[in-house]
Structures are given as structure tokens and as C-alpha cells.
CSV table of C-alpha atoms in Angstrom, one decimal:
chain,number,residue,atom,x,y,z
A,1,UNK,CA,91.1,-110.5,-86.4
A,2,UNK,CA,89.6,-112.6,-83.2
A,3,UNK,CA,90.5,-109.6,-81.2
A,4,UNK,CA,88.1,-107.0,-83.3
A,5,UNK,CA,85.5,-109.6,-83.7
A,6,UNK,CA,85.2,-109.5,-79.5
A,7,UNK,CA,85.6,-105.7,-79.3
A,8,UNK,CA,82.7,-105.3,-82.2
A,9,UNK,CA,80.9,-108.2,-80.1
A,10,UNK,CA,81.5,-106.2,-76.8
A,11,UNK,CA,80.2,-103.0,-78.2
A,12,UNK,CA,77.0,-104.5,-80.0
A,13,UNK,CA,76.4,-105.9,-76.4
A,14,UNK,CA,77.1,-102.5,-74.6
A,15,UNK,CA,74.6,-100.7,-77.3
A,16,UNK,CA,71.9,-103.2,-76.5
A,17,UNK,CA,72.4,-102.6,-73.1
A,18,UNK,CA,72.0,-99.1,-73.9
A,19,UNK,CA,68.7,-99.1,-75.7
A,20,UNK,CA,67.4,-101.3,-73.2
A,21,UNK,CA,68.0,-99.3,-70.1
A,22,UNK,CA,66.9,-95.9,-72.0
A,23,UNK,CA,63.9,-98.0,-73.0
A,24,UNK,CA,63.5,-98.8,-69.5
A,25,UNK,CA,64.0,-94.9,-68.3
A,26,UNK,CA,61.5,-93.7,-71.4
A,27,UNK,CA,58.4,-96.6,-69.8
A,28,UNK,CA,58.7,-95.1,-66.5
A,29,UNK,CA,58.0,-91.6,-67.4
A,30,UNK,CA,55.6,-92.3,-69.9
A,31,UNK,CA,53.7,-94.3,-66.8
A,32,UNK,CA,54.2,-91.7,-64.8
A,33,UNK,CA,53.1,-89.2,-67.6
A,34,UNK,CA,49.7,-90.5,-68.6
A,35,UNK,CA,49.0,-91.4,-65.0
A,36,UNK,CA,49.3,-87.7,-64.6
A,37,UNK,CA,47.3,-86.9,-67.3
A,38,UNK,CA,44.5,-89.1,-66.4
A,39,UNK,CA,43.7,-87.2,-63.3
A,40,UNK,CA,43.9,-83.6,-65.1
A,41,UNK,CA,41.3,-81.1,-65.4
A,42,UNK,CA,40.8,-81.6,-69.4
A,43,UNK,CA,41.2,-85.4,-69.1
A,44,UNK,CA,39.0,-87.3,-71.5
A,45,UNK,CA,39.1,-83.9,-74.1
A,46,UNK,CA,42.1,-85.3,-76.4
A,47,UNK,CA,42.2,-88.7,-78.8
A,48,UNK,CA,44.4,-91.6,-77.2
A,49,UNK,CA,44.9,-95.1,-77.4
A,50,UNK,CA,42.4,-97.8,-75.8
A,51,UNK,CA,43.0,-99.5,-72.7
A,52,UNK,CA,45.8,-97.4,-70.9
A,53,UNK,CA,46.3,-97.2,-67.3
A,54,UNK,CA,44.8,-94.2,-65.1
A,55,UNK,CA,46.3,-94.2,-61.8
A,56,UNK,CA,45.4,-90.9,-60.1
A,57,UNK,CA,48.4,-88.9,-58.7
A,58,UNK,CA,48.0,-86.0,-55.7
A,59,UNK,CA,48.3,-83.1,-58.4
A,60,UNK,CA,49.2,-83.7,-61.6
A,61,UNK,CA,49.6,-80.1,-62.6
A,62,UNK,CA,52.1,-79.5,-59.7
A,63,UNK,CA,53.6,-83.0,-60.9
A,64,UNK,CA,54.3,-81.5,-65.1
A,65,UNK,CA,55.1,-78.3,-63.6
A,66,UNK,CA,58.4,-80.2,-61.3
A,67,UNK,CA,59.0,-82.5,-64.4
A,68,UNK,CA,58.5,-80.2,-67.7
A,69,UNK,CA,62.2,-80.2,-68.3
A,70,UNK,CA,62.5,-83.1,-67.7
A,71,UNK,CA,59.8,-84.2,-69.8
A,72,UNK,CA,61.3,-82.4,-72.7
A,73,UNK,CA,64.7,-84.1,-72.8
A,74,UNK,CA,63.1,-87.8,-72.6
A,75,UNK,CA,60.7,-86.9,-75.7
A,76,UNK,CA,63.6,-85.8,-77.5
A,77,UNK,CA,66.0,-88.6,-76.4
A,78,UNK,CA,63.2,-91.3,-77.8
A,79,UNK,CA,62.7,-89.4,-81.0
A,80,UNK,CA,66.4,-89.6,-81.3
A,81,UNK,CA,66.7,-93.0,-80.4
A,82,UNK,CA,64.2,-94.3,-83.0
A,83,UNK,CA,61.6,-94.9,-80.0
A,84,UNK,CA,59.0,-93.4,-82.3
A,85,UNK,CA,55.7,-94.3,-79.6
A,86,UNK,CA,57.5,-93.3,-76.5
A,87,UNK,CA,58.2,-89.6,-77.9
A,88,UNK,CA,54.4,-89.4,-79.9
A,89,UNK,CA,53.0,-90.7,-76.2
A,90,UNK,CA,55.0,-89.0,-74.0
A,91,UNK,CA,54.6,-85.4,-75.9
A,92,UNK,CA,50.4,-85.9,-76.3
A,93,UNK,CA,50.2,-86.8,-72.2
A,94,UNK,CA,52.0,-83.2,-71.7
A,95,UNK,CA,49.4,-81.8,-74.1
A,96,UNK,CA,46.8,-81.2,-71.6
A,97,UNK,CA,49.1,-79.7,-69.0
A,98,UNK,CA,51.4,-77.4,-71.8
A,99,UNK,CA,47.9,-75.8,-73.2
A,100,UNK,CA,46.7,-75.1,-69.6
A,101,UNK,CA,49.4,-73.5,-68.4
A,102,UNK,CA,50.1,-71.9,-72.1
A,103,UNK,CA,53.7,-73.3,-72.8
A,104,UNK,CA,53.5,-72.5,-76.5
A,105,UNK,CA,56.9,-72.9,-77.0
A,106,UNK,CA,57.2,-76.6,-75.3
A,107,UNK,CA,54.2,-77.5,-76.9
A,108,UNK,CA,55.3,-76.6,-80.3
A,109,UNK,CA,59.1,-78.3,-80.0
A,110,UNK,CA,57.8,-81.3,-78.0
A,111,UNK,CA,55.2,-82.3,-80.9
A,112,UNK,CA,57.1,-81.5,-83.9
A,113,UNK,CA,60.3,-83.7,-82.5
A,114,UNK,CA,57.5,-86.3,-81.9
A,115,UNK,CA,55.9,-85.9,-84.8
A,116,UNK,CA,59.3,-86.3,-87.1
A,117,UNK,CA,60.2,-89.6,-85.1
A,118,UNK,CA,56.6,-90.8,-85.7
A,119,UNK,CA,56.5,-90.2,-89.7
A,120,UNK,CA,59.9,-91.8,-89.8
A,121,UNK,CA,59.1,-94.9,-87.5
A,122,UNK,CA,56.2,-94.8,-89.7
A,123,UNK,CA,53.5,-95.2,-87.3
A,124,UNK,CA,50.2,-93.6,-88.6
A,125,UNK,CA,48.4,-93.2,-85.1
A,126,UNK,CA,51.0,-91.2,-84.1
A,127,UNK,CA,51.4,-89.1,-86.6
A,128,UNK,CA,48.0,-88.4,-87.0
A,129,UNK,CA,48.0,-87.9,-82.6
A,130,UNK,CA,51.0,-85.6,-83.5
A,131,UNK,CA,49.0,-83.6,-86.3
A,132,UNK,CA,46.5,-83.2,-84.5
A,133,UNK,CA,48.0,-81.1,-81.4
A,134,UNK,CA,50.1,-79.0,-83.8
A,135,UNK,CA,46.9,-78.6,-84.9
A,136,UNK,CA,45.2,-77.4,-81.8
A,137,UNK,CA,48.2,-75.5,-81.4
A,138,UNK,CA,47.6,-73.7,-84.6
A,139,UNK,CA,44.0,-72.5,-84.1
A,140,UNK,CA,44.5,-71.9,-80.6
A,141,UNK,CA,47.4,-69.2,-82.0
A,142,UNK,CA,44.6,-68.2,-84.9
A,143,UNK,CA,46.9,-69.6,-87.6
A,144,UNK,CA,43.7,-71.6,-89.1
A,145,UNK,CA,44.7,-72.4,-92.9
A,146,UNK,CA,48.1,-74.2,-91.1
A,147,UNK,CA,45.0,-75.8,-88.4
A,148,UNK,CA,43.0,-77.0,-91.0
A,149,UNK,CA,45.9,-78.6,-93.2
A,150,UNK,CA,47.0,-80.5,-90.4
A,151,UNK,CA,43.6,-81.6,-88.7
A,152,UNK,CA,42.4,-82.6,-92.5
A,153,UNK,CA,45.6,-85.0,-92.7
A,154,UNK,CA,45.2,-86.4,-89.0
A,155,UNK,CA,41.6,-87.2,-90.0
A,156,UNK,CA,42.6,-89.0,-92.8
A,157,UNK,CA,45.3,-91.0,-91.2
A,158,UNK,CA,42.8,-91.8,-88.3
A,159,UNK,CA,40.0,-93.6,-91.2
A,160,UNK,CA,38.6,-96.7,-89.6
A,161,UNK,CA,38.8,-95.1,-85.6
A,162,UNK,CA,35.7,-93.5,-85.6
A,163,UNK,CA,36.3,-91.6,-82.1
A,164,UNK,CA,39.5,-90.3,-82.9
A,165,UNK,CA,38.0,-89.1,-86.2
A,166,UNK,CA,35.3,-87.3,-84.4
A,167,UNK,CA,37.4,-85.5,-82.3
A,168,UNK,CA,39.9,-84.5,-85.5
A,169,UNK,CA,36.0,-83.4,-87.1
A,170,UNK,CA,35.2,-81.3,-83.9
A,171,UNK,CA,38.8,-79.3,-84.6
A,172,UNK,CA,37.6,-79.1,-88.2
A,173,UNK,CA,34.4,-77.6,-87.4
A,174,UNK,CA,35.7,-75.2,-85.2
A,175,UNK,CA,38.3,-73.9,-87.8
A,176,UNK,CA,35.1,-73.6,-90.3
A,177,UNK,CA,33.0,-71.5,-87.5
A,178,UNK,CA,35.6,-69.3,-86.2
A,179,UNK,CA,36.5,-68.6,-90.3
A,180,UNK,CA,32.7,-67.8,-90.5
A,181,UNK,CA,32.0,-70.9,-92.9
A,182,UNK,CA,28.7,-71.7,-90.8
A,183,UNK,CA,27.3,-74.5,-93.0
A,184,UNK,CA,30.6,-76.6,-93.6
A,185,UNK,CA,31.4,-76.2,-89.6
A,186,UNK,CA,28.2,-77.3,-88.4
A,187,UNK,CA,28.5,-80.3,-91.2
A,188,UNK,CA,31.5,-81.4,-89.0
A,189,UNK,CA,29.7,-81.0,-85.6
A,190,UNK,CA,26.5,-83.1,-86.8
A,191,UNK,CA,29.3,-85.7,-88.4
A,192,UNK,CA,31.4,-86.0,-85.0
A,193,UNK,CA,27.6,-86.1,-82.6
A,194,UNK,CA,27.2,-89.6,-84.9
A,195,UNK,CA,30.8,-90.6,-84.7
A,196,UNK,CA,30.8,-90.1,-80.8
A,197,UNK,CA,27.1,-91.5,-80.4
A,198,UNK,CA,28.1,-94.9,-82.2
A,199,UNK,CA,31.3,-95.4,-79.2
A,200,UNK,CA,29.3,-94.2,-77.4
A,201,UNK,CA,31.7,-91.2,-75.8
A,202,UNK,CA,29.2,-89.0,-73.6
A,203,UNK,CA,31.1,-85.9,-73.1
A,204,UNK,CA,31.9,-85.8,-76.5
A,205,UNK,CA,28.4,-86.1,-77.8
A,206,UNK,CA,27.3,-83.4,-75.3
A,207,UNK,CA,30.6,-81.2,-76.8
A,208,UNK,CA,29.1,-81.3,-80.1
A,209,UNK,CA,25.7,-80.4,-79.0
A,210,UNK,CA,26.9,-77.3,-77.7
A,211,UNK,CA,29.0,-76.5,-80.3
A,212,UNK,CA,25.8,-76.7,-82.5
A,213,UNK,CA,24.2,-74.4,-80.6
A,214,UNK,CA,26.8,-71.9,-81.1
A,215,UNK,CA,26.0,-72.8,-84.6
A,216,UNK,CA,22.6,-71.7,-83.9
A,217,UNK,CA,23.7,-68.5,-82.2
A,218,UNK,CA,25.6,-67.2,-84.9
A,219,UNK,CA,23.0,-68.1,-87.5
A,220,UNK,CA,20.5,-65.6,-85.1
A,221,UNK,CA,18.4,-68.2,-83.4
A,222,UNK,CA,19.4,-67.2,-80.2
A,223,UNK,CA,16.4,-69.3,-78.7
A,224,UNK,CA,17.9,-72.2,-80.3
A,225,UNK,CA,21.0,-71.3,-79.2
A,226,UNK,CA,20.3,-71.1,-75.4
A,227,UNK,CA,18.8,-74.5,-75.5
A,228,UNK,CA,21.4,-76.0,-76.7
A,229,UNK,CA,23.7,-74.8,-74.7
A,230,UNK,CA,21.8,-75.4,-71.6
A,231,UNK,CA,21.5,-78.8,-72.2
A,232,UNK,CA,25.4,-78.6,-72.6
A,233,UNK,CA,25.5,-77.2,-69.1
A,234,UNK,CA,23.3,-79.3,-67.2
A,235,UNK,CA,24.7,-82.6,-69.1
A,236,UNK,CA,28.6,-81.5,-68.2
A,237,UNK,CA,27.3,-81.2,-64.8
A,238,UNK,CA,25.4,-84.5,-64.7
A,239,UNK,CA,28.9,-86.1,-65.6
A,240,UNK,CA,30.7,-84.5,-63.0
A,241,UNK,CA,33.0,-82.7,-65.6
A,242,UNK,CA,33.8,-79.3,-64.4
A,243,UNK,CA,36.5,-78.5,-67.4
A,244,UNK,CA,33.6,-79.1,-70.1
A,245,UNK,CA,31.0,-76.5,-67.7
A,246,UNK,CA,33.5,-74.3,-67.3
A,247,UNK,CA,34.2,-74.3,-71.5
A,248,UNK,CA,30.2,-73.6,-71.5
A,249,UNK,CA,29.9,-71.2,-69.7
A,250,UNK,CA,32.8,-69.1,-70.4
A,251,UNK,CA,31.1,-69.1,-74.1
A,252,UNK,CA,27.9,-68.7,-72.6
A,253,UNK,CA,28.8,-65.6,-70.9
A,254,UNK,CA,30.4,-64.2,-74.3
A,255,UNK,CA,27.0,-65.0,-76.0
A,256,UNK,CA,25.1,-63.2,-73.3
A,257,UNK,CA,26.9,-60.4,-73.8
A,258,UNK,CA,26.4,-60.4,-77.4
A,259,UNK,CA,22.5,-60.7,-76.9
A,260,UNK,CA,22.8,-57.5,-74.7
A,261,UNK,CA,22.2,-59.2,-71.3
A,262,UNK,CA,25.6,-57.7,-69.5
A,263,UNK,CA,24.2,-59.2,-66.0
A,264,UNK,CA,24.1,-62.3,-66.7
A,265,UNK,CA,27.1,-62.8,-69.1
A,266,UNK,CA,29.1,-61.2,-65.9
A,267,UNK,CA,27.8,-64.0,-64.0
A,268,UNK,CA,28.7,-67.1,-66.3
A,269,UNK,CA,32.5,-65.6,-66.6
A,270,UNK,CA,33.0,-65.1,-62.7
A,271,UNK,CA,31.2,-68.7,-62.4
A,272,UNK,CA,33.9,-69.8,-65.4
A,273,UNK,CA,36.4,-67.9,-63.7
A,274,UNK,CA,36.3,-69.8,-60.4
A,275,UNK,CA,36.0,-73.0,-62.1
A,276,UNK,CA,39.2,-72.1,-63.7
A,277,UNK,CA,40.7,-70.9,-61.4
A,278,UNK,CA,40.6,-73.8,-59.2
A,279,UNK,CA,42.1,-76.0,-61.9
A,280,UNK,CA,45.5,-74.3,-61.7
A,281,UNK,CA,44.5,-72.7,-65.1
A,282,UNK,CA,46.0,-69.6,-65.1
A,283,UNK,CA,45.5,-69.0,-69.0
A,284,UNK,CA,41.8,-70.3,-68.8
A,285,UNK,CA,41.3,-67.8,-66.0
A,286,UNK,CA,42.9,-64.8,-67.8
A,287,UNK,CA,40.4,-65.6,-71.0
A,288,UNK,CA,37.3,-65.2,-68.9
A,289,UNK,CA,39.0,-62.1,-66.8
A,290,UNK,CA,39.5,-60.3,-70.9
A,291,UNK,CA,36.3,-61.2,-71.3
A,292,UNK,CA,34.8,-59.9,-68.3
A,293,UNK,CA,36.6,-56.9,-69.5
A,294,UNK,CA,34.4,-56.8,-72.6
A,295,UNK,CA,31.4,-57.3,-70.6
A,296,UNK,CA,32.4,-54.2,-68.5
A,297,UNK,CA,33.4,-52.0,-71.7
A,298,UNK,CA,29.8,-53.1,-73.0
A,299,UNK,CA,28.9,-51.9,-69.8
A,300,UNK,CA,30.2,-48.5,-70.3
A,301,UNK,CA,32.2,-49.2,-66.7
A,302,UNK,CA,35.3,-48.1,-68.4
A,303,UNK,CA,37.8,-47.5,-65.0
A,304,UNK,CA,36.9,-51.1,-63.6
A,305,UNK,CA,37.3,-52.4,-67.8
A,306,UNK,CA,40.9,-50.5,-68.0
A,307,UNK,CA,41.6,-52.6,-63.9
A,308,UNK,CA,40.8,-55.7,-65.8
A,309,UNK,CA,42.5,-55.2,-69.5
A,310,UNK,CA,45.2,-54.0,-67.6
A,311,UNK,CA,45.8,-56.4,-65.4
A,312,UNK,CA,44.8,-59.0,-67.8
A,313,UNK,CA,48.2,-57.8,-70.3
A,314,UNK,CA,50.6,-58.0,-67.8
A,315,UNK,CA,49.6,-61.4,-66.4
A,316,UNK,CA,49.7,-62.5,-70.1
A,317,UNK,CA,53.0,-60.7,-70.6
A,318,UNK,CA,54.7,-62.4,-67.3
A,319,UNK,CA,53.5,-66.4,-69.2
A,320,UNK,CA,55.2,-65.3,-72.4
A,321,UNK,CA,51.5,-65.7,-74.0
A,322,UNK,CA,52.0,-62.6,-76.9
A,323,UNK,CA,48.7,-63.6,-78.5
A,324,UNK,CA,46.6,-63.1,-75.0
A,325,UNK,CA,48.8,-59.5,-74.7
A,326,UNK,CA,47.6,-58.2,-78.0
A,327,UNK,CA,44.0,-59.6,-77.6
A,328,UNK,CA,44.2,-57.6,-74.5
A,329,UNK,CA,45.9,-54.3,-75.8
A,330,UNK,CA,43.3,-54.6,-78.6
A,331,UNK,CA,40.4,-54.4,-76.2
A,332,UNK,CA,41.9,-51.6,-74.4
A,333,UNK,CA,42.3,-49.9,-77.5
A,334,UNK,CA,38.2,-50.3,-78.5
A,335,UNK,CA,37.2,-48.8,-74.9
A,336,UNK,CA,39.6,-45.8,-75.5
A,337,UNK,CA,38.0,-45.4,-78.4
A,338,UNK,CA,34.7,-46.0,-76.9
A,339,UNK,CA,36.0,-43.6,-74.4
A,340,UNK,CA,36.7,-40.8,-77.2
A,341,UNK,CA,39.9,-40.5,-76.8
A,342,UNK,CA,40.8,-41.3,-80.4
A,343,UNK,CA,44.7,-40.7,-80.0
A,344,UNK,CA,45.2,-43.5,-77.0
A,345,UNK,CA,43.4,-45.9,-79.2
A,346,UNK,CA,45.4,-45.5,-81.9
A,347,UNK,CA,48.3,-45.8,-80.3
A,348,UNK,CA,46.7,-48.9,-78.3
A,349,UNK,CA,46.1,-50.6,-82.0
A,350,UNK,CA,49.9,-49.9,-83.4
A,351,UNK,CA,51.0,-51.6,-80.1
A,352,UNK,CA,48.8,-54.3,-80.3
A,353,UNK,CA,49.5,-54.8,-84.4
A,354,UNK,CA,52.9,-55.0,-83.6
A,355,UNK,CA,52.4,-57.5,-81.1
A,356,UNK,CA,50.5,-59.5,-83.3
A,357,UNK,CA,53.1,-58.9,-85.8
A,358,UNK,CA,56.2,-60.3,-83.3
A,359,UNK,CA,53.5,-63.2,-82.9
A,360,UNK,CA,53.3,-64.0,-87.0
A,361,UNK,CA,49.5,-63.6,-86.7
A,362,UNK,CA,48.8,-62.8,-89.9
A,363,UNK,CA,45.0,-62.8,-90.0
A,364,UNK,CA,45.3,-60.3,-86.7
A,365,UNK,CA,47.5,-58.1,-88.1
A,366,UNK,CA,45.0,-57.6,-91.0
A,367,UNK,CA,42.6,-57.0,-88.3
A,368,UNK,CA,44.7,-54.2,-87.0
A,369,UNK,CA,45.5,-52.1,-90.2
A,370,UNK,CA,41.7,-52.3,-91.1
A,371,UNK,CA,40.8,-51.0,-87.9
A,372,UNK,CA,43.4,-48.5,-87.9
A,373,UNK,CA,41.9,-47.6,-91.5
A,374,UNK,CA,38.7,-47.1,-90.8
A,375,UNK,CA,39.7,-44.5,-88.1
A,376,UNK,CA,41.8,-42.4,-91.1
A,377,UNK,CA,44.4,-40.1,-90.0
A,378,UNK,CA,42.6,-38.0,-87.8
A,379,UNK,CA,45.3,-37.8,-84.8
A,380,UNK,CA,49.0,-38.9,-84.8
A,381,UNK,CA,49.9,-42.3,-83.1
């Protein structure tokens, strides 16, 4: 009997020992991690916890890229393990990095592992952290009714932090503008400009602004519109933040070319572009390249628009990004149509539907079979 009572002793010890040394392993990396993340291009964009460290590292996009694997297998070890904050923490400091570079995949596994460890550990911040990047992982896919359930539930979970509610009201609001609900999206802006005034969070405030004045663009005040996002601009410059110009004026660019002013919405993407492009952000570079090629089909400069589209699928095809390859086949589908070629365009829109399809984009699929509708069965695909 003494004998199994020292072996269980023994073993308790060695377990102990264990835990300790992976909770030892899973501290380093998550120092290392949001050390990284402090110095990214989007740092300051995404809710965390007060009063963490921010040593800057040489490049923290090189430093993810070495480490992603890595990074994977310590999340899941600590959700494993029961270390609940290590895995919520560790996955939202790869956030920034995995939606840059457009790891869907990662992003998707890393938080829901997270996320499960969190809810079980029961630790509402992180949950509500957790919901809150499967919900910017949602919209940024277009799957907004799954978006809105889970920024609605990180919201409530975050009641009495007033910044991280702001930011969970800015995802809200843009779920409600890009559904066209106008009035309930630019409820949530005007809600998260107070919650980010009262802590006082500049960038954020100056976020919301703009966001209004896309409000304001899509309600047909364009002059309001400009304004606003002007004053977005010029304050994102004034702080030295190049990620929030280049957000401005990639949208800027897109409004431009909706208000018929193709010159200068070509200049605000190639400015966006640049700015991108010098972040290491391949997939923020490829969105203002497609939508340079909508300038150019607006244009009517349809062999330099097919270049771009073009070139624009197959770099989205090499990341694994299926949403940006049927955005892009869609687009090359309008200018054959624009073109008159009726019978390309078709087949362009079958490809791109089942693209969107292999994706499980169901709004975008609709998209697709109404387009294809409308053009009847005039030619064969």
C-alpha cells in the first residue's frame, strides 16, 4: 500500500512538473506573440486587455510567418491543457497577422479551439475576444447572419468595458451597412464615436467618423460624404497611422469611382496600394489591385482591366483565398459582358458561382444565379 501511495505521490509530482514547464513554454510565446503584434501594421485596430507589454520586434510579419506552426500547436496544447487565457491570448495576437496575410483556415481553427477552452474555463473576456474574431472572420468571408450572431453575443459579454463594446458595435454597424440596413448601422457607428470618445481611443473615434461618412455616401450626400472622410484621412495621418489611411483611402477610391471621377479614384487605390504593399499585405494589396480593375472596366480600358482581374485571380488562387478568386472571376465576367461578349460572361459567372459555391457563400451564390437570370438563356455556357 506504502509503495502505491509513493508511486501516486511521484506521479502527482511529475504532472505538476508538467503543467508548470508547459505553462512556462505557453508565457514565452505569448510574450513573444503580443510583442509581435504590438509593432504590426493594424496594431491598435482589435479589443485587448489593459496594460500589456509592447516591445517592438525587427519584423513581426516575418517573425508569424517563421512561427505560424508553431503558433498553432501551443494554442491547441493550452486549450487542451485547460490553460483557457493562454490559448484566447495567444490565438487573438495571431489575429492581426492571419487576416493580413489571409490564413482563413488558421484563423478559423486557432479561434474556435480558443474559443471552446475559453467557454469551458469560463472566462467571459475571452470568449467574448474569441466571438468576436470568428466574427470578423465571418463578415470578412460575407457570411453576415453567422457575423452578426456572434458580434451581438461578444457585445453582450463585453457590458461594463465600454471600448471593447465600441469596437464589437463598429463590427455591428458594418454588418448593418454592408446588409443595406442604413439607419440601424449608422445607430451603431454614432453609439461606438461616444463609447470611444469617453476612453478616449483616437483612432477609433476617427474610424467611426469615417464610417459615418460612408453612411452619408450611400444615403446620396456625397458632399457630406467627402467631408467626412477627409477628415478621416487627414486625422489617420496626424496620428501617424498608415494601416487606418490606407483603409480610407482604399474606400475612398471605390467611392470616387462610384461618383464617376475614375481619375481620382485610380489615384487613392495606387496610393492604398503602396501603402499596402509596404506592409507585407499581400491580400490588402490584391483588394485595391481588383478594385483598380473596376476603376479601369469603368473606364472602358478593358485589355489593361482583363491584365489586372487576371492577374488579381491567380494571385488569390496561389494564397488559397476562394472568396478573392470568385470576386475576381465575377468582375471579369461584368467587363465581358460590358465587352459584349455575352457567351464569356456567362461562362465567367458559372465559374465564379461555383467558386462561391466551394466557398459556402451563400448570399454570393444568390448573387450569381440572379445575374445569370437576368441575362436569360440567350447563349450556352
Amino acid at each position: 500500500m506504502h509503495g502505491l501511495v509513493r508511486i501516486y505521490a511521484r506521479e502527482q509530482i511529475e504532472a505538476a512538473e508538467r503543467d508548470a514547464a508547459l505553462t512556462r513554454a505557453l508565457t514565452a510565446w505569448l510574450i513573444a506573440a503580443e510583442e509581435a503584434e504590438a509593432v504590426m501594421p493594424n496594431a491598435g485596430w482589435l479589443p485587448h486587455l489593459p496594460g500589456r507589454g509592447a516591445v517592438a520586434t525587427g519584423d513581426p510579419m516575418a517573425w508569424f510567418e517563421l512561427e505560424r506552426q508553431e503558433l498553432a500547436i501551443a494554442i491547441e496544447q493550452a486549450a487542451a491543457a485547460g490553460h483557457a487565457e493562454h490559448a484566447w491570448r495567444l490565438a487573438a495576437a495571431c489575429e492581426g497577422f492571419l487576416e493580413l496575410r489571409g490564413y482563413w483556415d488558421d484563423w478559423r481553427r486557432c479561434h474556435e479551439r480558443a474559443l471552446v477552452a475559453a467557454v469551458t474555463g469560463n472566462d467571459r473576456w475571452g470568449e467574448a475576444r474569441m466571438r468576436y474574431g470568428l466574427g470578423r472572420l465571418c463578415f470578412a468571408q460575407d457570411r453576415y447572419v453567422l457575423a452578426e450572431r456572434l458580434f451581438s453575443r461578444a457585445l453582450e459579454l463585453w457590458t461594463g468595458d465600454r471600448l471593447s463594446q465600441a469596437h464589437a458595435l463598429m463590427a455591428l454597424g458594418d454588418v448593418h451597412h454592408h446588409n443595406g440596413r442604413l439607419d440601424l448601422a449608422r445607430r451603431c457607428f454614432e453609439e461606438a464615436a461616444l463609447g470611444y470618445a469617453a476612453e478616449h481611443d483616437e483612432r477609433g473615434a476617427v474610424n467611426a467618423g469615417f464610417c459615418l461618412g460612408l453612411i452619408h455616401r450611400d444615403l446620396g450626400d456625397p458632399d457630406a460624404a467627402k467631408a467626412a472622410m477627409a477628415a478621416a484621412l487627414s486625422a489617420f495621418r496626424g496620428l501617424g497611422d498608415s494601416y487606418g489611411q490606407a483603409q480610407v483611402l482604399l474606400f475612398l477610391g471605390a467611392s470616387h469611382c462610384k461618383w464617376g471621377d475614375q481619375d481620382a479614384a485610380e489615384r487613392c487605390v495606387s496610393e492604398a496600394t503602396a501603402l499596402y504593399r509596404g506592409f507585407g499585405d499581400r491580400l490588402g494589396e490584391l483588394r485595391c489591385l481588383r478594385q483598380l480593375g473596376h476603376v479601369l472596366v469603368s473606364r472602358g480600358e478593358t485589355a489593361r482591366a482583363e491584365r489586372v482581374l487576371n492577374g488579381c485571380q491567380r494571385a488569390f488562387a496561389e494564397i488559397g483565398d476562394v472568396f478573392g478568386q470568385a470576386t475576381s472571376c465575377w468582375s471579369l465576367a461584368e467587363l465581358a459582358l460590358r465587352d459584349g461578349d455575352e457567351r464569356l460572361g456567362r461562362r465567367r459567372l458559372a465559374d465564379a458561382l461555383d467558386l462561391f459555391t466551394k466557398a459556402g457563400l451563400e448570399p454570393w451564390q444568390r448573387r450569381m444565379r440572379r445575374r445569370l437570370a437576368e441575362l436569360g438563356r440567350s447563349a450556352p455556357v
